[in-house]
PDB file of C-alpha atoms in Angstrom:
ATOM      1  CA  MET L   1      40.552  47.360  12.582  1.00  0.00           C
ATOM      2  CA  ASN L   2      39.397  49.961  14.132  1.00  0.00           C
ATOM      3  CA  ARG L   3      37.000  49.541  17.187  1.00  0.00           C
ATOM      4  CA  ARG L   4      32.791  50.084  14.907  1.00  0.00           C
ATOM      5  CA  ASP L   5      35.008  46.919  12.499  1.00  0.00           C
ATOM      6  CA  PHE L   6      36.182  45.541  15.883  1.00  0.00           C
ATOM      7  CA  MET L   7      31.871  45.868  17.294  1.00  0.00           C
ATOM      8  CA  ALA L   8      30.703  45.366  13.635  1.00  0.00           C
ATOM      9  CA  ALA L   9      31.624  41.517  13.658  1.00  0.00           C
ATOM     10  CA  GLY L  10      31.217  41.050  17.412  1.00  0.00           C
ATOM     11  CA  ALA L  11      27.962  41.139  16.241  1.00  0.00           C
ATOM     12  CA  ALA L  12      27.262  39.023  13.485  1.00  0.00           C
ATOM     13  CA  ALA L  13      29.258  36.185  15.243  1.00  0.00           C
ATOM     14  CA  ILE L  14      26.172  37.041  17.429  1.00  0.00           C
ATOM     15  CA  ALA L  15      24.260  36.437  15.106  1.00  0.00           C
ATOM     16  CA  THR L  16      24.829  33.456  14.066  1.00  0.00           C
ATOM     17  CA  LEU L  17      24.350  31.870  17.034  1.00  0.00           C
ATOM     18  CA  PRO L  18      22.228  28.793  16.979  1.00  0.00           C
ATOM     19  CA  PHE L  19      19.809  30.736  19.688  1.00  0.00           C
ATOM     20  CA  ALA L  20      20.324  34.022  18.163  1.00  0.00           C
ATOM     21  CA  ARG L  21      17.564  33.081  14.991  1.00  0.00           C
ATOM     22  CA  GLY L  22      15.971  29.364  15.677  1.00  0.00           C
ATOM     23  CA  ALA L  23      11.802  29.792  15.867  1.00  0.00           C
ATOM     24  CA  ALA L  24      11.637  29.449  19.689  1.00  0.00           C
ATOM     25  CA  ALA L  25      14.238  33.084  19.908  1.00  0.00           C
ATOM     26  CA  GLN L  26      12.139  34.467  16.995  1.00  0.00           C
ATOM     27  CA  ALA L  27       8.417  34.049  18.214  1.00  0.00           C
ATOM     28  CA  LEU L  28       9.450  35.563  21.011  1.00  0.00           C
ATOM     29  CA  PRO L  29       9.275  38.245  22.346  1.00  0.00           C
ATOM     30  CA  PRO L  30      12.451  40.982  22.642  1.00  0.00           C
ATOM     31  CA  HIS L  31      13.183  41.493  26.415  1.00  0.00           C
ATOM     32  CA  LEU L  32      12.906  37.727  26.310  1.00  0.00           C
ATOM     33  CA  GLN L  33      15.442  36.944  23.166  1.00  0.00           C
ATOM     34  CA  PRO L  34      18.950  35.687  24.273  1.00  0.00           C
ATOM     35  CA  ALA L  35      21.148  37.678  24.090  1.00  0.00           C
ATOM     36  CA  LEU L  36      24.539  38.830  26.106  1.00  0.00           C
ATOM     37  CA  ILE L  37      24.653  41.918  27.557  1.00  0.00           C
ATOM     38  CA  THR L  38      26.619  44.463  29.799  1.00  0.00           C
ATOM     39  CA  MET L  39      25.355  43.939  33.386  1.00  0.00           C
ATOM     40  CA  ARG L  40      24.378  46.898  35.274  1.00  0.00           C
ATOM     41  CA  GLN L  41      26.035  46.126  37.992  1.00  0.00           C
ATOM     42  CA  PRO L  42      27.769  43.106  38.101  1.00  0.00           C
ATOM     43  CA  LEU L  43      27.714  40.234  39.295  1.00  0.00           C
ATOM     44  CA  PRO L  44      30.536  37.456  39.828  1.00  0.00           C
ATOM     45  CA  PRO L  45      31.216  35.729  36.831  1.00  0.00           C
ATOM     46  CA  GLY L  46      30.008  31.815  36.572  1.00  0.00           C
ATOM     47  CA  GLU L  47      26.667  32.556  38.058  1.00  0.00           C
ATOM     48  CA  VAL L  48      22.832  32.213  37.697  1.00  0.00           C
ATOM     49  CA  HIS L  49      21.041  34.278  38.551  1.00  0.00           C
ATOM     50  CA  VAL L  50      17.162  34.408  38.005  1.00  0.00           C
ATOM     51  CA  PHE L  51      14.754  37.772  38.531  1.00  0.00           C
ATOM     52  CA  PRO L  52      10.877  36.140  37.965  1.00  0.00           C
ATOM     53  CA  ASP L  53       9.351  39.530  38.164  1.00  0.00           C
ATOM     54  CA  HIS L  54      11.566  39.657  34.456  1.00  0.00           C
ATOM     55  CA  PHE L  55      10.851  36.877  33.284  1.00  0.00           C
ATOM     56  CA  GLN L  56      14.769  36.819  32.560  1.00  0.00           C
ATOM     57  CA  LEU L  57      17.312  33.618  33.225  1.00  0.00           C
ATOM     58  CA  PHE L  58      20.885  35.509  33.625  1.00  0.00           C
ATOM     59  CA  TRP L  59      24.291  33.091  32.892  1.00  0.00           C
ATOM     60  CA  THR L  60      26.741  35.614  34.071  1.00  0.00           C
ATOM     61  CA  LEU L  61      30.270  36.193  32.312  1.00  0.00           C
ATOM     62  CA  PRO L  62      33.353  38.101  33.837  1.00  0.00           C
ATOM     63  CA  GLY L  63      33.995  41.756  33.436  1.00  0.00           C
ATOM     64  CA  GLY L  64      30.085  42.010  34.044  1.00  0.00           C
ATOM     65  CA  GLN L  65      28.289  40.464  30.902  1.00  0.00           C
ATOM     66  CA  ALA L  66      25.270  38.172  30.551  1.00  0.00           C
ATOM     67  CA  TRP L  67      23.672  36.022  29.024  1.00  0.00           C
ATOM     68  CA  ARG L  68      20.523  37.391  29.176  1.00  0.00           C
ATOM     69  CA  TYR L  69      17.231  34.301  28.387  1.00  0.00           C
ATOM     70  CA  GLY L  70      13.367  34.774  28.927  1.00  0.00           C
ATOM     71  CA  ILE L  71      12.010  31.817  31.678  1.00  0.00           C
ATOM     72  CA  ARG L  72       8.952  31.298  33.067  1.00  0.00           C
ATOM     73  CA  VAL L  73       8.527  30.896  36.237  1.00  0.00           C
ATOM     74  CA  GLY L  74       6.662  28.506  39.067  1.00  0.00           C
ATOM     75  CA  ARG L  75       3.267  30.372  40.427  1.00  0.00           C
ATOM     76  CA  ASP L  76       1.744  32.733  43.562  1.00  0.00           C
ATOM     77  CA  ALA L  77       3.929  30.595  46.541  1.00  0.00           C
ATOM     78  CA  LEU L  78       4.717  27.940  44.582  1.00  0.00           C
ATOM     79  CA  TYR L  79       8.616  30.229  43.902  1.00  0.00           C
ATOM     80  CA  GLU L  80      11.276  29.065  45.647  1.00  0.00           C
ATOM     81  CA  PRO L  81      13.840  31.961  46.229  1.00  0.00           C
ATOM     82  CA  GLY L  82      17.120  31.163  47.938  1.00  0.00           C
ATOM     83  CA  GLN L  83      20.558  30.777  46.974  1.00  0.00           C
ATOM     84  CA  TYR L  84      21.049  26.706  45.893  1.00  0.00           C
ATOM     85  CA  TYR L  85      23.496  25.036  43.966  1.00  0.00           C
ATOM     86  CA  VAL L  86      23.844  22.621  40.514  1.00  0.00           C
ATOM     87  CA  GLY L  87      23.669  18.740  42.237  1.00  0.00           C
ATOM     88  CA  ALA L  88      22.281  17.171  39.217  1.00  0.00           C
ATOM     89  CA  LYS L  89      22.131  18.158  35.425  1.00  0.00           C
ATOM     90  CA  LYS L  90      19.902  16.043  33.469  1.00  0.00           C
ATOM     91  CA  GLU L  91      19.975  15.270  28.901  1.00  0.00           C
ATOM     92  CA  TRP L  92      15.959  13.911  28.384  1.00  0.00           C
ATOM     93  CA  PRO L  93      15.588  13.573  31.746  1.00  0.00           C
ATOM     94  CA  SER L  94      13.223  11.622  33.328  1.00  0.00           C
ATOM     95  CA  TRP L  95      10.239  12.998  35.415  1.00  0.00           C
ATOM     96  CA  THR L  96       7.869  12.098  38.763  1.00  0.00           C
ATOM     97  CA  PRO L  97       5.476  14.986  39.943  1.00  0.00           C
ATOM     98  CA  THR L  98       6.366  15.315  43.804  1.00  0.00           C
ATOM     99  CA  PRO L  99       3.560  14.472  46.249  1.00  0.00           C
ATOM    100  CA  ASP L 100       2.526  18.439  46.573  1.00  0.00           C
ATOM    101  CA  MET L 101       2.030  17.999  42.956  1.00  0.00           C
ATOM    102  CA  VAL L 102      -0.560  15.111  43.454  1.00  0.00           C
ATOM    103  CA  GLU L 103      -2.119  16.224  46.312  1.00  0.00           C
ATOM    104  CA  ARG L 104      -3.274  20.072  44.326  1.00  0.00           C
ATOM    105  CA  GLU L 105      -4.338  18.129  40.849  1.00  0.00           C
ATOM    106  CA  PRO L 106      -5.095  14.951  40.707  1.00  0.00           C
ATOM    107  CA  GLU L 107      -7.015  15.342  37.519  1.00  0.00           C
ATOM    108  CA  LYS L 108      -3.485  16.276  35.929  1.00  0.00           C
ATOM    109  CA  TYR L 109      -0.398  14.090  37.987  1.00  0.00           C
ATOM    110  CA  ALA L 110      -2.079  11.419  39.877  1.00  0.00           C
ATOM    111  CA  GLN L 111      -1.674   9.451  36.282  1.00  0.00           C
ATOM    112  CA  TYR L 112       2.245   9.332  36.610  1.00  0.00           C
ATOM    113  CA  ALA L 113       2.459   8.974  41.196  1.00  0.00           C
ATOM    114  CA  GLU L 114       3.618   5.954  39.780  1.00  0.00           C
ATOM    115  CA  ASP L 115       6.111   5.369  37.876  1.00  0.00           C
ATOM    116  CA  GLY L 116       6.822   9.426  35.903  1.00  0.00           C
ATOM    117  CA  MET L 117       6.991  10.035  32.409  1.00  0.00           C
ATOM    118  CA  GLU L 118      10.689   8.696  30.733  1.00  0.00           C
ATOM    119  CA  GLY L 119      12.264  10.749  28.635  1.00  0.00           C
ATOM    120  CA  GLY L 120      11.341  13.563  25.389  1.00  0.00           C
ATOM    121  CA  PRO L 121       9.735  15.305  23.801  1.00  0.00           C
ATOM    122  CA  GLY L 122       6.348  15.420  25.730  1.00  0.00           C
ATOM    123  CA  ASN L 123       8.245  14.906  29.226  1.00  0.00           C
ATOM    124  CA  PRO L 124       7.431  18.443  31.371  1.00  0.00           C
ATOM    125  CA  LEU L 125      10.596  18.480  31.429  1.00  0.00           C
ATOM    126  CA  GLY L 126      12.528  19.524  28.554  1.00  0.00           C
ATOM    127  CA  ALA L 127      15.222  18.654  27.033  1.00  0.00           C
ATOM    128  CA  ARG L 128      17.634  19.295  29.453  1.00  0.00           C
ATOM    129  CA  ALA L 129      17.641  19.933  32.978  1.00  0.00           C
ATOM    130  CA  LEU L 130      19.621  21.413  36.057  1.00  0.00           C
ATOM    131  CA  TYR L 131      18.575  20.154  39.341  1.00  0.00           C
ATOM    132  CA  LEU L 132      18.579  22.552  42.283  1.00  0.00           C
ATOM    133  CA  PHE L 133      20.213  21.663  45.483  1.00  0.00           C
ATOM    134  CA  GLN L 134      20.383  23.387  48.497  1.00  0.00           C
ATOM    135  CA  GLN L 135      23.805  22.737  51.711  1.00  0.00           C
ATOM    136  CA  GLY L 136      21.638  20.398  53.793  1.00  0.00           C
ATOM    137  CA  ARG L 137      18.279  19.656  52.211  1.00  0.00           C
ATOM    138  CA  GLY L 138      19.742  18.314  49.820  1.00  0.00           C
ATOM    139  CA  ASP L 139      17.345  18.002  46.291  1.00  0.00           C
ATOM    140  CA  THR L 140      14.842  21.134  46.554  1.00  0.00           C
ATOM    141  CA  TYR L 141      12.670  18.731  43.374  1.00  0.00           C
ATOM    142  CA  LEU L 142      14.146  22.763  42.192  1.00  0.00           C
ATOM    143  CA  ARG L 143      14.454  22.457  38.433  1.00  0.00           C
ATOM    144  CA  ILE L 144      15.897  25.226  35.390  1.00  0.00           C
ATOM    145  CA  HIS L 145      13.710  23.055  31.891  1.00  0.00           C
ATOM    146  CA  GLY L 146      13.089  22.992  29.005  1.00  0.00           C
ATOM    147  CA  THR L 147       9.473  23.347  27.913  1.00  0.00           C
ATOM    148  CA  ALA L 148       8.646  22.889  23.952  1.00  0.00           C
ATOM    149  CA  ASP L 149       5.962  25.444  24.852  1.00  0.00           C
ATOM    150  CA  VAL L 150       6.898  28.892  23.931  1.00  0.00           C
ATOM    151  CA  ASN L 151       3.987  30.860  25.137  1.00  0.00           C
ATOM    152  CA  THR L 152       4.401  29.812  28.369  1.00  0.00           C
ATOM    153  CA  ILE L 153       7.577  32.218  28.565  1.00  0.00           C
ATOM    154  CA  GLY L 154       6.726  35.474  30.293  1.00  0.00           C
ATOM    155  CA  ARG L 155       4.828  33.551  33.057  1.00  0.00           C
ATOM    156  CA  ALA L 156       4.147  32.866  36.251  1.00  0.00           C
ATOM    157  CA  VAL L 157       3.469  29.160  35.274  1.00  0.00           C
ATOM    158  CA  SER L 158       4.819  27.166  36.850  1.00  0.00           C
ATOM    159  CA  ASN L 159       5.219  24.077  40.114  1.00  0.00           C
ATOM    160  CA  GLY L 160       7.689  26.117  41.146  1.00  0.00           C
ATOM    161  CA  CYS L 161      10.932  25.878  38.168  1.00  0.00           C
ATOM    162  CA  ALA L 162      12.272  28.520  35.379  1.00  0.00           C
ATOM    163  CA  GLY L 163      10.978  26.701  32.170  1.00  0.00           C
ATOM    164  CA  LEU L 164      13.086  27.946  28.673  1.00  0.00           C
ATOM    165  CA  THR L 165      12.361  26.813  25.187  1.00  0.00           C
ATOM    166  CA  ASN L 166      13.894  23.696  25.116  1.00  0.00           C
ATOM    167  CA  GLU L 167      16.647  25.498  22.166  1.00  0.00           C
ATOM    168  CA  HIS L 168      17.662  27.679  25.008  1.00  0.00           C
ATOM    169  CA  ILE L 169      18.310  25.036  28.049  1.00  0.00           C
ATOM    170  CA  ARG L 170      20.740  22.963  25.359  1.00  0.00           C
ATOM    171  CA  GLN L 171      22.393  26.725  25.088  1.00  0.00           C
ATOM    172  CA  LEU L 172      22.845  27.289  28.771  1.00  0.00           C
ATOM    173  CA  TYR L 173      22.838  23.407  30.089  1.00  0.00           C
ATOM    174  CA  ALA L 174      26.779  23.531  28.183  1.00  0.00           C
ATOM    175  CA  GLN L 175      27.618  26.167  30.155  1.00  0.00           C
ATOM    176  CA  VAL L 176      26.558  25.950  33.000  1.00  0.00           C
ATOM    177  CA  PRO L 177      29.421  23.287  35.200  1.00  0.00           C
ATOM    178  CA  MET L 178      27.592  20.955  38.397  1.00  0.00           C
ATOM    179  CA  ASP L 179      27.844  22.382  41.711  1.00  0.00           C
ATOM    180  CA  ALA L 180      27.612  26.755  39.747  1.00  0.00           C
ATOM    181  CA  ARG L 181      25.034  28.906  42.144  1.00  0.00           C
ATOM    182  CA  VAL L 182      22.116  29.856  41.323  1.00  0.00           C
ATOM    183  CA  VAL L 183      19.997  32.760  42.533  1.00  0.00           C
ATOM    184  CA  LEU L 184      16.620  32.839  42.997  1.00  0.00           C
ATOM    185  CA  TYR L 185      16.154  36.674  44.304  1.00  0.00           C
ATOM    186  CA  PRO L 186      12.058  37.279  45.509  1.00  0.00           C
ATOM    187  CA  LYS L 187       9.146  38.284  43.616  1.00  0.00           C
ATOM    188  CA  MET L 188       8.352  41.998  43.881  1.00  0.00           C
ATOM    189  CA  THR L 189       4.951  41.880  42.641  1.00  0.00           C
ATOM    190  CA  THR L 190       2.093  38.682  42.939  1.00  0.00           C
ATOM    191  CA  ALA L 191       1.755  37.216  39.485  1.00  0.00           C
TER     192      ALA L 191
END
C-alpha cells in the first residue's frame, strides 16, 4: 500500500467514527468539531489540555497527536486555570449547585440547593462528567461534562466548568482514565 492509499484509508476510517458524523458535530463550525490532529507543539500523551480562548480541549496521544473537541468554558472570573487530575468519573451524574452558585443566582439554583437533581437528559452535567481534583484540595467542584445545549459550545457561559456536547463527552469519557492530568490554561482575553 502506498502513502496516498494509506492516508485515504485512514481518513475513511476516521470519517466512520460516530462523532465524525453525529448531529452535534454537524451543528458546530469546523474548528469546534472533533478531529484527530497533529499538535504544533507536542504535549505529553494521556493528558487533557483546555485552551479557553479557542474553546478547545485536547486529549493528547503518542506521536504528537491529539483529539480536539470544541467546548464551552466558565464565564468571567468563574473560570479557574490550573493543574488538576481526574478524581472521579460518572455516567449520567446527579448534580447539586454549589453554595456560590445559589448565592449568585438564587432564582435559578435555590430550588436545587437541598436535594439537587438526579442524573438524566435534563441534568446540567449531561451524559458524563470528569471530576477535577487537586492535590491537597480534593474535589474542586470543577467538571468536564456534557451538555444538551449545542449552542453554548464556543462560548464562555458556564459556572466554571468545561462543557462538551453529550455526544462528544461520551467519546472523551471512554478515553480518559482516572488520575489523568488536566491542565486548564489561563484566559488571555476576557469573554
